[in-house]
Short mmCIF file of C-alpha atoms in Angstrom, two decimals:
data_model
loop_
_atom_site.label_atom_id
_atom_site.label_comp_id
_atom_site.label_asym_id
_atom_site.label_seq_id
_atom_site.Cartn_x
_atom_site.Cartn_y
_atom_site.Cartn_z
CA MET A 1 -4.50 56.17 -42.80
CA VAL A 2 -4.91 52.61 -44.02
CA SER A 3 -7.66 51.33 -42.06
CA GLY A 4 -9.91 54.65 -42.43
CA GLU A 5 -9.53 54.56 -38.46
CA VAL A 6 -8.03 56.57 -35.55
CA PRO A 7 -4.93 54.11 -35.13
CA GLU A 8 -4.49 52.28 -31.66
CA GLU A 9 -0.48 52.03 -31.99
CA PRO A 10 0.00 54.22 -34.44
CA VAL A 11 3.83 54.15 -36.84
CA VAL A 12 4.38 56.52 -39.18
CA SER A 13 6.74 55.99 -42.29
CA LYS A 14 10.49 57.84 -42.39
CA ASN A 15 10.35 58.18 -46.40
CA SER A 16 7.24 59.10 -46.52
CA GLY A 17 5.50 60.11 -43.48
CA LEU A 18 2.47 59.14 -43.64
CA LEU A 19 0.85 57.41 -40.67
CA PHE A 20 -0.46 53.69 -40.05
CA GLU A 21 -1.80 51.60 -38.06
CA LYS A 22 1.18 49.14 -36.95
CA ARG A 23 -0.54 45.44 -37.59
CA LEU A 24 -1.98 46.54 -40.64
CA ILE A 25 0.95 48.43 -42.16
CA GLU A 26 3.10 45.17 -41.17
CA ARG A 27 1.02 42.69 -42.74
CA HIS A 28 1.01 44.69 -45.83
CA ILE A 29 5.05 45.08 -46.00
CA LEU A 30 5.02 41.27 -45.34
CA ASP A 31 2.49 40.76 -48.58
CA TYR A 32 4.20 43.31 -51.36
CA GLY A 33 6.88 45.18 -49.88
CA LYS A 34 5.38 48.72 -51.11
CA CYS A 35 4.34 51.28 -49.78
CA PRO A 36 0.62 50.97 -49.95
CA VAL A 37 -0.68 55.21 -50.57
CA THR A 38 2.26 55.66 -52.49
CA GLY A 39 3.79 53.15 -54.00
CA GLU A 40 7.74 53.03 -53.72
CA PRO A 41 9.95 49.98 -51.68
CA LEU A 42 9.10 50.51 -48.23
CA THR A 43 10.66 47.42 -45.42
CA MET A 44 9.93 46.96 -41.83
CA ASP A 45 13.76 49.09 -40.65
CA ASP A 46 11.65 52.34 -41.92
CA ILE A 47 8.73 52.43 -40.23
CA VAL A 48 8.85 54.34 -37.11
CA PRO A 49 6.34 54.12 -33.59
CA ILE A 50 4.49 57.01 -31.95
CA LYS A 51 4.31 57.32 -28.30
CA THR A 52 0.37 58.75 -27.96
CA GLY A 53 -1.86 58.81 -24.80
CA LYS A 54 -4.30 56.50 -24.72
CA ILE A 55 -7.08 56.56 -27.21
CA VAL A 56 -11.23 56.89 -26.34
CA LYS A 57 -12.84 55.79 -28.27
CA PRO A 58 -16.23 57.14 -29.32
CA ARG A 59 -19.85 55.50 -28.90
CA PRO A 60 -21.65 54.20 -31.15
CA LEU A 61 -25.00 55.93 -32.76
CA THR A 62 -27.09 53.82 -30.90
CA ALA A 63 -25.50 54.48 -26.72
CA ALA A 64 -25.11 58.19 -27.51
CA SER A 65 -28.96 58.42 -26.21
CA ILE A 66 -31.10 56.60 -23.30
CA PRO A 67 -33.18 55.49 -25.89
CA GLY A 68 -30.78 53.98 -28.76
CA MET A 69 -29.50 52.54 -24.80
CA LEU A 70 -32.37 51.04 -23.70
CA GLY A 71 -32.73 49.60 -26.60
CA MET A 72 -30.40 47.83 -26.60
CA PHE A 73 -30.68 46.40 -23.29
CA GLN A 74 -34.24 45.03 -25.12
CA ASN A 75 -32.89 43.19 -28.14
CA GLU A 76 -29.76 41.66 -25.53
CA TRP A 77 -33.02 40.50 -23.09
CA ASP A 78 -34.86 39.00 -25.89
CA GLY A 79 -31.87 37.55 -27.33
CA LEU A 80 -31.51 36.18 -23.37
CA MET A 81 -34.76 34.57 -23.03
CA LEU A 82 -34.96 32.95 -25.89
CA SER A 83 -31.88 31.37 -25.44
CA ASN A 84 -33.33 30.29 -21.84
CA PHE A 85 -36.43 28.81 -23.70
CA ALA A 86 -33.88 26.67 -26.40
CA LEU A 87 -32.01 25.67 -23.18
CA GLU A 88 -35.22 25.00 -20.75
CA GLN A 89 -36.56 22.99 -23.79
CA GLN A 90 -33.53 20.80 -24.11
CA LEU A 91 -33.24 20.20 -20.67
CA HIS A 92 -37.23 18.73 -20.93
CA THR A 93 -36.36 16.64 -23.92
CA ALA A 94 -33.61 15.06 -22.26
CA ARG A 95 -35.15 14.40 -18.67
CA GLN A 96 -38.10 12.48 -20.93
CA GLU A 97 -35.13 10.16 -22.59
CA LEU A 98 -33.90 9.52 -19.20
CA SER A 99 -37.13 8.60 -17.79
CA HIS A 100 -37.07 6.35 -20.79
CA ALA A 101 -34.35 5.14 -20.08
CA LEU A 102 -33.90 4.27 -16.99
CA TYR A 103 -37.90 2.44 -17.31
CA GLN A 104 -36.15 0.48 -20.41
CA HIS A 105 -33.62 -0.17 -17.65
CA ASP A 106 -35.96 -1.72 -15.21
CA ALA A 107 -37.37 -3.84 -16.94
CA ALA A 108 -34.47 -5.29 -18.10
CA CYS A 109 -33.48 -6.47 -15.03
CA ARG A 110 -36.35 -7.58 -14.05
CA VAL A 111 -36.76 -9.92 -17.00
CA ILE A 112 -32.75 -10.71 -16.49
CA ALA A 113 -33.44 -11.79 -12.86
CA ARG A 114 -36.95 -13.79 -14.32
CA LEU A 115 -35.19 -15.67 -16.98
CA LYS A 116 -31.96 -16.29 -14.41
CA LYS A 117 -33.88 -18.00 -11.92
CA GLU A 118 -36.28 -19.72 -14.17
CA ARG A 119 -32.79 -21.40 -16.16
CA ASP A 120 -31.86 -22.74 -12.73
CA GLU A 121 -35.01 -24.14 -11.72
CA ALA A 122 -35.27 -25.83 -15.01
CA ARG A 123 -31.06 -27.47 -14.64
CA SER A 124 -32.14 -28.42 -11.70
CA LEU A 125 -35.42 -30.82 -12.40
CA LEU A 126 -32.81 -31.83 -15.02
CA ALA A 127 -30.31 -32.95 -12.68
CA GLN A 128 -33.21 -34.32 -9.96
CA SER A 129 -34.39 -36.31 -12.96
CA GLU A 130 -30.87 -37.36 -14.19
CA ARG A 131 -30.38 -38.72 -11.10
CA GLN A 132 -33.99 -40.28 -10.89
CA ILE A 133 -33.68 -41.98 -14.21
CA MET A 134 -29.99 -43.67 -13.13
CA PRO A 135 -31.39 -45.84 -10.25
CA ALA A 136 -34.42 -46.94 -12.37
CA GLU A 137 -31.92 -48.14 -15.02
CA SER A 138 -29.75 -49.82 -12.72
CA THR A 139 -32.44 -51.35 -11.44
CA ALA A 140 -33.99 -52.74 -14.30
CA VAL A 141 -30.71 -54.27 -15.88
CA THR A 142 -30.60 -56.36 -12.37
CA SER A 143 -34.23 -56.95 -12.92
CA ASN A 144 -33.50 -58.44 -16.38
CA ALA A 145 -29.84 -60.17 -15.80
CA ALA A 146 -31.72 -61.77 -12.82
CA LEU A 147 -35.20 -63.58 -14.69
CA SER A 148 -32.68 -64.45 -17.77
CA ASN A 149 -33.20 -68.72 -19.18
CA GLY A 150 -36.53 -68.70 -18.06
CA LYS A 151 -35.23 -68.97 -13.55
CA ARG A 152 -35.80 -66.03 -11.11
CA GLY A 153 -33.24 -65.33 -9.33
CA SER A 154 -32.92 -63.63 -5.78
CA PHE A 155 -30.67 -60.88 -5.32
CA SER A 156 -29.66 -58.05 -2.02
CA CYS A 157 -31.05 -54.57 -1.83
CA ALA A 158 -26.98 -54.14 -2.34
CA VAL A 159 -27.42 -54.55 -6.22
CA LEU A 160 -30.48 -51.90 -6.23
CA ALA A 161 -27.49 -49.28 -4.82
CA PRO A 162 -25.26 -47.79 -6.94
CA GLU A 163 -22.03 -49.19 -6.90
CA ASP A 164 -20.41 -46.58 -5.10
CA GLU A 165 -22.14 -47.08 -1.95
CA ASP A 166 -22.38 -50.92 -1.50
CA LEU A 167 -24.31 -51.51 1.68
CA GLY A 168 -23.06 -53.06 5.06
CA PRO A 169 -24.90 -54.54 7.88
CA ALA A 170 -28.52 -52.40 8.82
CA GLY A 171 -28.40 -51.24 5.81
CA LYS A 172 -25.23 -48.89 6.54
CA LYS A 173 -23.35 -47.17 3.60
CA LEU A 174 -19.00 -49.51 2.70
CA HIS A 175 -16.66 -46.92 2.65
CA THR A 176 -13.59 -47.33 0.97
CA GLY A 177 -11.55 -45.49 3.65
CA ILE A 178 -8.46 -43.55 3.20
CA THR A 179 -6.03 -45.39 0.68
CA PRO A 180 -1.76 -45.18 1.78
CA ALA A 181 -1.41 -43.76 -1.55
CA ILE A 182 -4.45 -40.96 0.06
CA ILE A 183 -1.83 -40.51 2.77
CA ALA A 184 1.08 -40.81 1.44
CA GLU A 185 -0.40 -37.76 -1.00
CA LEU A 186 -1.39 -36.18 1.88
CA THR A 187 2.43 -36.60 3.34
CA ASP A 188 3.48 -35.15 0.59
CA CYS A 189 1.85 -31.60 1.11
CA ASN A 190 2.06 -30.98 4.28
CA ALA A 191 5.72 -31.29 3.80
CA ALA A 192 5.67 -29.11 1.66
CA LEU A 193 3.66 -26.60 3.13
CA SER A 194 5.48 -27.23 5.74
CA GLN A 195 9.50 -26.32 4.70
CA GLN A 196 7.19 -23.06 2.46
CA ARG A 197 5.95 -21.83 5.31
CA LYS A 198 9.47 -21.51 6.96
CA LYS A 199 10.61 -19.22 5.01
CA ARG A 200 7.46 -16.94 4.70
CA GLN A 201 6.89 -13.25 5.04
CA VAL A 202 4.66 -10.65 5.43
CA PRO A 203 3.54 -9.39 1.95
CA PRO A 204 4.32 -6.55 1.05
CA ALA A 205 1.11 -6.11 -0.60
CA LEU A 206 -0.56 -7.10 2.96
CA ALA A 207 -2.87 -3.78 4.38
CA PRO A 208 -1.55 -1.90 7.37
CA ILE A 209 -2.34 -1.02 10.66
CA ASP A 210 -3.27 2.48 9.94
CA ALA A 211 -4.88 1.51 7.03
CA LEU A 212 -7.22 -0.93 8.64
CA GLU A 213 -7.90 1.85 11.38
CA ARG A 214 -9.42 3.68 8.61
CA TYR A 215 -11.91 1.20 7.25
CA THR A 216 -15.13 2.13 7.34
CA GLN A 217 -18.55 0.67 4.78
CA LEU A 218 -17.56 0.82 1.14
CA ALA A 219 -20.55 -0.79 0.10
CA SER A 220 -23.75 -2.86 0.79
CA HIS A 221 -24.85 -5.48 -1.65
CA PRO A 222 -28.70 -7.12 -1.29
CA LEU A 223 -27.68 -10.35 -2.61
CA HIS A 224 -30.47 -12.38 -0.71
CA LYS A 225 -34.33 -12.95 -1.23
CA THR A 226 -36.01 -10.53 1.38
CA SER A 227 -38.46 -13.33 1.90
CA LYS A 228 -36.19 -15.29 3.62
CA PRO A 229 -33.12 -12.36 4.98
CA GLY A 230 -30.52 -13.36 5.96
CA ILE A 231 -26.45 -14.84 4.96
CA VAL A 232 -25.28 -17.12 7.27
CA SER A 233 -21.95 -18.61 5.13
CA LEU A 234 -19.44 -16.54 3.73
CA ASP A 235 -16.12 -17.79 1.24
CA ILE A 236 -13.93 -15.61 -1.43
CA HIS A 237 -11.72 -16.75 -3.82
CA TYR A 238 -9.02 -14.89 -3.53
CA SER A 239 -7.40 -14.25 -7.11
CA LYS A 240 -11.13 -14.07 -8.89
CA ASP A 241 -11.67 -11.84 -5.60
CA VAL A 242 -15.04 -13.00 -6.22
CA ILE A 243 -17.65 -13.31 -2.86
CA ALA A 244 -19.84 -16.33 -2.34
CA THR A 245 -22.56 -16.20 0.44
CA GLY A 246 -24.33 -18.83 1.08
CA GLY A 247 -28.44 -17.48 2.73
CA VAL A 248 -31.55 -18.97 4.85
CA ASP A 249 -33.24 -18.28 1.36
CA THR A 250 -31.73 -21.70 0.43
CA ASN A 251 -29.49 -19.80 -2.47
CA ALA A 252 -26.06 -19.49 -2.80
CA VAL A 253 -25.01 -16.32 -4.45
CA LEU A 254 -21.00 -15.89 -6.33
CA PHE A 255 -20.63 -12.58 -6.16
CA ASP A 256 -18.18 -10.47 -8.43
CA ARG A 257 -16.74 -7.26 -5.54
CA PRO A 258 -14.90 -5.04 -8.13
CA SER A 259 -17.77 -4.83 -10.36
CA GLY A 260 -19.94 -5.45 -7.87
CA GLN A 261 -21.83 -7.56 -10.58
CA ILE A 262 -23.71 -11.40 -9.39
CA VAL A 263 -22.14 -13.51 -11.27
CA THR A 264 -24.37 -16.70 -10.70
CA THR A 265 -27.32 -17.82 -7.92
CA LEU A 266 -27.24 -21.71 -7.25
CA SER A 267 -30.44 -23.34 -6.53
CA GLY A 268 -31.35 -26.03 -5.86
CA HIS A 269 -31.14 -26.96 -1.69
CA SER A 270 -34.63 -26.75 -0.13
CA LYS A 271 -33.11 -25.17 3.20
CA LYS A 272 -30.90 -22.87 4.37
CA VAL A 273 -26.85 -23.38 2.78
CA THR A 274 -25.22 -23.41 6.24
CA SER A 275 -21.37 -23.76 4.17
CA VAL A 276 -19.91 -22.32 0.74
CA LYS A 277 -16.46 -23.06 -0.08
CA PHE A 278 -14.22 -22.33 -3.22
CA VAL A 279 -11.74 -25.51 -4.74
CA THR A 280 -8.71 -22.84 -5.73
CA GLU A 281 -8.08 -25.49 -8.70
CA GLY A 282 -10.69 -26.80 -11.20
CA ASP A 283 -13.25 -23.93 -10.73
CA LEU A 284 -16.03 -26.21 -8.61
CA PHE A 285 -18.01 -24.82 -5.82
CA LEU A 286 -19.12 -26.86 -2.62
CA THR A 287 -22.56 -25.99 -0.59
CA GLY A 288 -23.59 -27.41 2.72
CA SER A 289 -27.23 -27.16 3.82
CA ALA A 290 -30.19 -27.89 6.85
CA ASP A 291 -31.40 -30.56 4.28
CA LYS A 292 -28.84 -32.14 4.94
CA THR A 293 -26.88 -32.65 1.36
CA VAL A 294 -23.71 -31.11 0.11
CA ARG A 295 -22.72 -30.29 -3.38
CA VAL A 296 -20.06 -29.54 -5.58
CA TRP A 297 -20.72 -26.90 -8.55
CA GLN A 298 -18.28 -27.41 -11.29
CA GLY A 299 -17.87 -23.76 -13.01
CA SER A 300 -17.82 -23.08 -16.81
CA GLU A 301 -16.37 -20.44 -19.01
CA ASP A 302 -19.69 -18.87 -19.61
CA GLY A 303 -19.30 -17.99 -15.71
CA ASN A 304 -22.81 -21.04 -14.68
CA TYR A 305 -22.74 -23.32 -12.75
CA ASP A 306 -23.70 -26.92 -12.39
CA CYS A 307 -23.86 -29.20 -10.08
CA LYS A 308 -21.98 -32.18 -10.16
CA HIS A 309 -22.53 -33.70 -7.56
CA THR A 310 -25.02 -34.69 -4.71
CA LEU A 311 -24.12 -35.86 -1.60
CA LYS A 312 -26.52 -37.47 0.69
CA ASP A 313 -24.75 -39.38 3.43
CA HIS A 314 -25.43 -37.43 6.15
CA THR A 315 -28.13 -37.73 7.97
CA ALA A 316 -28.36 -34.47 9.78
CA GLU A 317 -27.98 -30.97 9.10
CA VAL A 318 -24.73 -30.62 7.18
CA GLN A 319 -22.98 -28.06 9.54
CA ALA A 320 -19.34 -27.15 7.77
CA VAL A 321 -17.66 -27.95 4.70
CA THR A 322 -13.45 -27.56 4.44
CA VAL A 323 -10.83 -28.40 0.82
CA HIS A 324 -7.93 -29.84 1.78
CA ALA A 325 -5.04 -28.04 0.80
CA THR A 326 -4.30 -30.36 -2.15
CA ASN A 327 -8.24 -29.21 -3.82
CA LYS A 328 -8.41 -32.93 -4.42
CA TYR A 329 -10.26 -33.61 -1.35
CA PHE A 330 -13.01 -31.92 1.15
CA VAL A 331 -14.45 -32.62 4.86
CA THR A 332 -17.53 -32.11 5.20
CA ALA A 333 -19.25 -32.36 9.15
CA SER A 334 -22.90 -32.36 10.63
CA LEU A 335 -25.67 -32.41 13.06
CA ASP A 336 -25.34 -36.38 12.98
CA ASN A 337 -21.60 -36.98 14.65
CA THR A 338 -20.17 -37.73 12.21
CA TRP A 339 -17.29 -36.13 9.04
CA CYS A 340 -17.13 -37.46 6.16
CA PHE A 341 -13.80 -37.04 3.88
CA TYR A 342 -14.29 -37.15 0.51
CA ASP A 343 -12.69 -37.58 -3.35
CA LEU A 344 -13.68 -34.28 -5.37
CA SER A 345 -13.08 -35.11 -8.68
CA SER A 346 -15.49 -38.08 -8.31
CA GLY A 347 -17.69 -37.40 -5.60
CA ILE A 348 -16.92 -40.52 -3.20
CA CYS A 349 -17.33 -40.89 0.53
CA LEU A 350 -14.04 -42.43 1.35
CA THR A 351 -14.17 -42.84 5.64
CA GLN A 352 -17.43 -41.36 7.57
CA VAL A 353 -16.12 -40.67 11.19
CA SER A 354 -17.83 -40.99 13.89
CA ASP A 355 -17.31 -40.22 18.02
CA ALA A 356 -19.19 -40.76 20.74
CA GLY A 357 -20.16 -37.67 23.05
CA THR A 358 -19.38 -36.84 26.43
CA ASP A 359 -21.00 -39.30 28.24
CA GLY A 360 -21.99 -41.79 26.03
CA ARG A 361 -24.39 -38.68 24.44
CA PRO A 362 -23.85 -37.34 20.52
CA GLU A 363 -22.14 -34.71 20.30
CA GLY A 364 -23.42 -32.96 16.96
CA TYR A 365 -20.02 -31.58 14.76
CA THR A 366 -21.09 -26.91 14.00
CA SER A 367 -17.95 -26.19 13.20
CA ALA A 368 -14.99 -27.67 10.93
CA ALA A 369 -11.63 -27.14 9.44
CA PHE A 370 -8.51 -27.99 7.92
CA HIS A 371 -4.71 -27.38 9.33
CA PRO A 372 -2.27 -25.40 7.16
CA ASP A 373 -0.41 -27.77 6.47
CA GLY A 374 -4.04 -30.92 6.23
CA LEU A 375 -2.44 -33.67 8.43
CA ILE A 376 -5.19 -31.83 11.32
CA LEU A 377 -8.42 -31.09 11.33
CA GLY A 378 -10.47 -29.24 14.37
CA THR A 379 -14.45 -29.72 14.21
CA GLY A 380 -16.32 -28.14 16.87
CA THR A 381 -19.71 -29.53 18.79
CA SER A 382 -22.74 -28.59 20.03
CA GLU A 383 -21.62 -29.78 23.09
CA ALA A 384 -19.13 -26.88 23.40
CA LEU A 385 -15.96 -29.09 22.59
CA VAL A 386 -13.21 -29.07 20.48
CA LYS A 387 -12.25 -31.77 18.83
CA ILE A 388 -8.74 -32.14 17.45
CA TRP A 389 -8.06 -35.24 14.34
CA ASP A 390 -5.10 -36.49 12.43
CA VAL A 391 -6.21 -37.07 9.34
CA LYS A 392 -4.51 -39.92 8.46
CA SER A 393 -5.55 -42.42 10.55
CA GLN A 394 -8.58 -40.35 11.65
CA ALA A 395 -8.39 -40.01 15.86
CA ASN A 396 -9.20 -38.03 17.77
CA VAL A 397 -5.43 -36.76 18.84
CA ALA A 398 -7.08 -33.44 21.11
CA LYS A 399 -10.30 -32.84 23.03
CA PHE A 400 -10.03 -28.61 23.88
CA ASP A 401 -12.78 -27.60 26.21
CA GLY A 402 -13.64 -24.04 28.31
CA HIS A 403 -16.92 -22.68 25.66
CA VAL A 404 -20.03 -22.00 26.46
CA GLY A 405 -22.76 -23.35 23.64
CA ALA A 406 -22.26 -24.29 20.29
CA VAL A 407 -18.60 -24.25 19.13
CA THR A 408 -19.59 -21.94 15.68
CA ALA A 409 -16.49 -21.54 14.04
CA ILE A 410 -13.21 -22.41 13.57
CA SER A 411 -9.73 -20.85 12.52
CA PHE A 412 -6.58 -21.83 11.54
CA SER A 413 -3.37 -19.50 12.00
CA GLU A 414 -1.10 -19.31 8.54
CA ASN A 415 1.73 -20.08 10.75
CA GLY A 416 0.09 -23.40 12.00
CA TYR A 417 0.56 -22.24 15.12
CA TYR A 418 -2.82 -21.13 16.63
CA LEU A 419 -6.38 -21.58 17.10
CA ALA A 420 -9.18 -19.48 17.08
CA THR A 421 -12.69 -21.08 18.21
CA ALA A 422 -16.01 -18.75 18.44
CA ALA A 423 -18.78 -19.81 20.41
CA HIS A 424 -21.68 -18.48 22.26
CA ASP A 425 -19.10 -16.47 25.15
CA GLY A 426 -16.64 -15.48 22.65
CA VAL A 427 -14.14 -16.64 20.97
CA LYS A 428 -10.92 -18.48 22.48
CA LEU A 429 -6.95 -19.00 21.13
CA TRP A 430 -5.61 -22.29 21.25
CA ASP A 431 -1.45 -22.42 21.75
CA LEU A 432 -1.25 -26.01 19.19
CA ARG A 433 1.88 -27.03 20.40
CA LYS A 434 1.06 -26.69 23.70
CA LEU A 435 -2.81 -27.51 23.45
CA LYS A 436 -3.87 -24.76 25.65
CA ASN A 437 -5.86 -21.65 25.71
CA PHE A 438 -3.44 -18.40 26.04
CA ARG A 439 -5.93 -16.17 25.90
CA SER A 440 -9.98 -15.67 25.26
CA PHE A 441 -12.02 -12.90 24.08
CA GLU A 442 -15.32 -12.29 25.46
CA SER A 443 -18.72 -11.51 23.47
CA SER A 444 -19.54 -7.39 23.17
CA ASP A 445 -22.64 -8.34 24.08
CA SER A 446 -24.12 -11.38 26.30
CA GLU A 447 -26.85 -12.41 24.96
CA THR A 448 -25.93 -12.43 21.15
CA PRO A 449 -23.72 -15.68 20.58
CA THR A 450 -20.46 -15.26 18.92
CA ASN A 451 -20.61 -16.35 15.45
CA SER A 452 -17.79 -16.42 13.36
CA VAL A 453 -13.54 -16.03 12.92
CA ASP A 454 -11.23 -15.08 10.96
CA PHE A 455 -7.90 -15.51 10.76
CA ASP A 456 -6.37 -13.37 7.46
CA HIS A 457 -4.62 -15.54 4.54
CA SER A 458 -1.13 -13.23 6.55
CA GLY A 459 -1.53 -15.08 9.89
CA SER A 460 -1.51 -10.64 11.23
CA TYR A 461 -4.86 -10.10 11.54
CA LEU A 462 -7.77 -12.07 13.84
CA ALA A 463 -11.57 -10.79 12.42
CA VAL A 464 -14.58 -11.77 14.99
CA ALA A 465 -18.60 -10.96 13.90
CA SER A 466 -21.04 -11.03 17.41
CA ALA A 467 -23.53 -7.83 17.66
CA ASP A 468 -20.48 -5.97 16.11
CA ILE A 469 -17.03 -6.86 14.26
CA ARG A 470 -13.47 -6.52 15.85
CA VAL A 471 -10.14 -6.80 13.80
CA TYR A 472 -7.99 -7.91 15.83
CA GLN A 473 -3.79 -8.21 15.72
CA VAL A 474 -2.25 -11.32 15.46
CA ALA A 475 1.42 -10.99 19.04
CA SER A 476 2.44 -13.51 20.11
CA VAL A 477 1.27 -15.50 23.19
CA LYS A 478 2.60 -13.76 25.85
CA ALA A 479 2.07 -10.56 23.75
CA ASP A 480 -1.59 -8.58 24.33
CA TRP A 481 -3.99 -8.55 20.80
CA ASN A 482 -4.77 -5.13 20.36
CA CYS A 483 -7.90 -4.78 18.78
CA ILE A 484 -7.27 -2.07 15.87
CA LYS A 485 -10.73 -1.46 14.31
CA THR A 486 -14.61 -2.14 15.89
CA PHE A 487 -17.59 -1.59 13.28
CA PRO A 488 -21.06 -1.58 13.99
CA ASP A 489 -23.63 -4.31 13.16
CA LEU A 490 -25.69 -2.10 10.41
CA SER A 491 -28.27 -4.65 9.69
CA GLY A 492 -30.20 -3.10 12.26
CA THR A 493 -30.37 -7.14 13.21
CA GLY A 494 -27.97 -7.16 15.80
CA LYS A 495 -25.85 -10.41 14.60
CA ALA A 496 -23.55 -10.24 11.69
CA THR A 497 -22.78 -13.91 10.81
CA CYS A 498 -20.10 -14.64 8.80
CA VAL A 499 -16.56 -12.23 8.65
CA LYS A 500 -13.98 -13.32 5.95
CA PHE A 501 -10.73 -10.99 5.03
CA GLY A 502 -10.34 -9.73 1.59
CA PRO A 503 -6.84 -10.26 -0.85
CA ASP A 504 -4.24 -9.24 1.12
CA ALA A 505 -6.88 -7.37 4.38
CA LYS A 506 -7.83 -4.85 1.26
CA TYR A 507 -11.43 -5.43 2.12
CA ILE A 508 -13.38 -6.64 5.05
CA ALA A 509 -16.83 -9.07 4.18
CA VAL A 510 -19.01 -9.31 6.09
CA GLY A 511 -22.94 -11.18 6.23
CA SER A 512 -25.59 -10.28 9.00
CA MET A 513 -28.99 -11.78 9.67
CA ASP A 514 -30.59 -9.58 6.60
CA ARG A 515 -29.84 -10.06 3.24
CA ASN A 516 -26.89 -7.72 2.17
CA LEU A 517 -23.14 -8.66 1.99
CA ARG A 518 -21.27 -5.16 3.48
CA VAL A 519 -17.96 -4.69 2.41
CA PHE A 520 -15.51 -2.32 4.88
CA GLY A 521 -12.00 -1.50 3.27
CA LEU A 522 -10.30 2.19 2.95
CA PRO A 523 -12.57 4.79 0.57
CA GLY A 524 -11.15 5.23 -2.27
CA ASN A 525 -10.19 1.78 -3.29
CA ASP A 526 -11.34 0.43 -6.30
CA ALA A 527 -14.85 -0.51 -4.53
CA PRO A 528 -18.34 -0.39 -6.47
CA SER A 529 -21.09 2.54 -4.90
CA GLU A 530 -23.23 0.75 -2.61
CA SER A 531 -26.09 -1.06 -4.24
#
């Protein structure tokens, strides 16, 4: 035998009668083509396999006795212990490296947050300084003109105001009004959108009812300060999937939902941010605040936003901001009982509309929203009234009553037929074709007002935020609007303040009186993990 061992698969040569291991003789024949013993030519056809019983290999000498076996076991145990010791050392080293990396990451995050805060504060101070310097320069130029040729001239208070803020009788600002050109632009937009709406169908990517029934909380993100918790306003940029929140802490936060990261924090208001609104074109963003001002923010390529305009036409809290479908104009509503129509690019107030309340009492506006076609504006008042306005003439064309408490939110359905309004007593649905209320949803808790109501972009679902969050299926005037899902308020405050559907109703964003933004959706979708 070639190997000197008992063959496992024995074969015999027909020529020489010698016994070989099959795998060894096959390899030798392939390499040399002759018998390894006799040197005669040999092929595989000359090899004949032999049938044998199973061969039991003899034990090694070390396993033939108890002391030898104990020695083998001892060697195996020593090797195992050495391997285990090496693994424990590697684990200890990995833990130390991980702890150090986590500490460095936490420290870096704190430094970045502090630097962002200092940057935002510096930008805010710079913007305020620029606004203070501009009027001062204007005043100096006017004074020099009045004192020219050695004669002291007289000038009125009007020259001390900016050019676009001429003052009329009683010190009130004069506004140019909505020009015929703008009215024509609004009318053309209305016609185009109305025509598109007739051909519009429910998008195939819209989340179905059975999916909404299985929605659960996917993430909770602490976006605002713990010292002044509370998210009071919310909006979503659908194409970018960025969520904006306005907080009691005077900041507005832009949050990228897919990555779970804060894009930027906008500081500048001195009181809570009551309304936030994206402009879908031009990378502009609007904030309204209880400090009586509205700010227009301009985004840049690096993701930062700078304050482009600070608007101070209101004399009381600004409660709502809504953008026209042209993305060129917007309206603000305030507790001073006026709403203002602005040109977005210049920040100029074209008209400021006031309306005497019931029995001559002033009724501050607490909510506002444009109709999808853009020629109708809906406003809610602190006196439980809903007012419908013709934007072209700024005339109040309809009033809806029946609510209890201030009208906190307004939402038009995408088909333009329905209006949903929220107040302390719950939600009311109005048929705009017949100007009447056809259905009401009472609040689940009589002590908690309904703070937010929102139709999804397709007009298929309606979300209501109060002591809990409820989602209804939109139906016709006569059919039932079924509640298909109820989410509890997980904030612990017992008060959900704002709710908004994501693109194609794939998720629902909810703000409450804690500092967390909560996202509800279908588990398994591309949602970031909980922060």
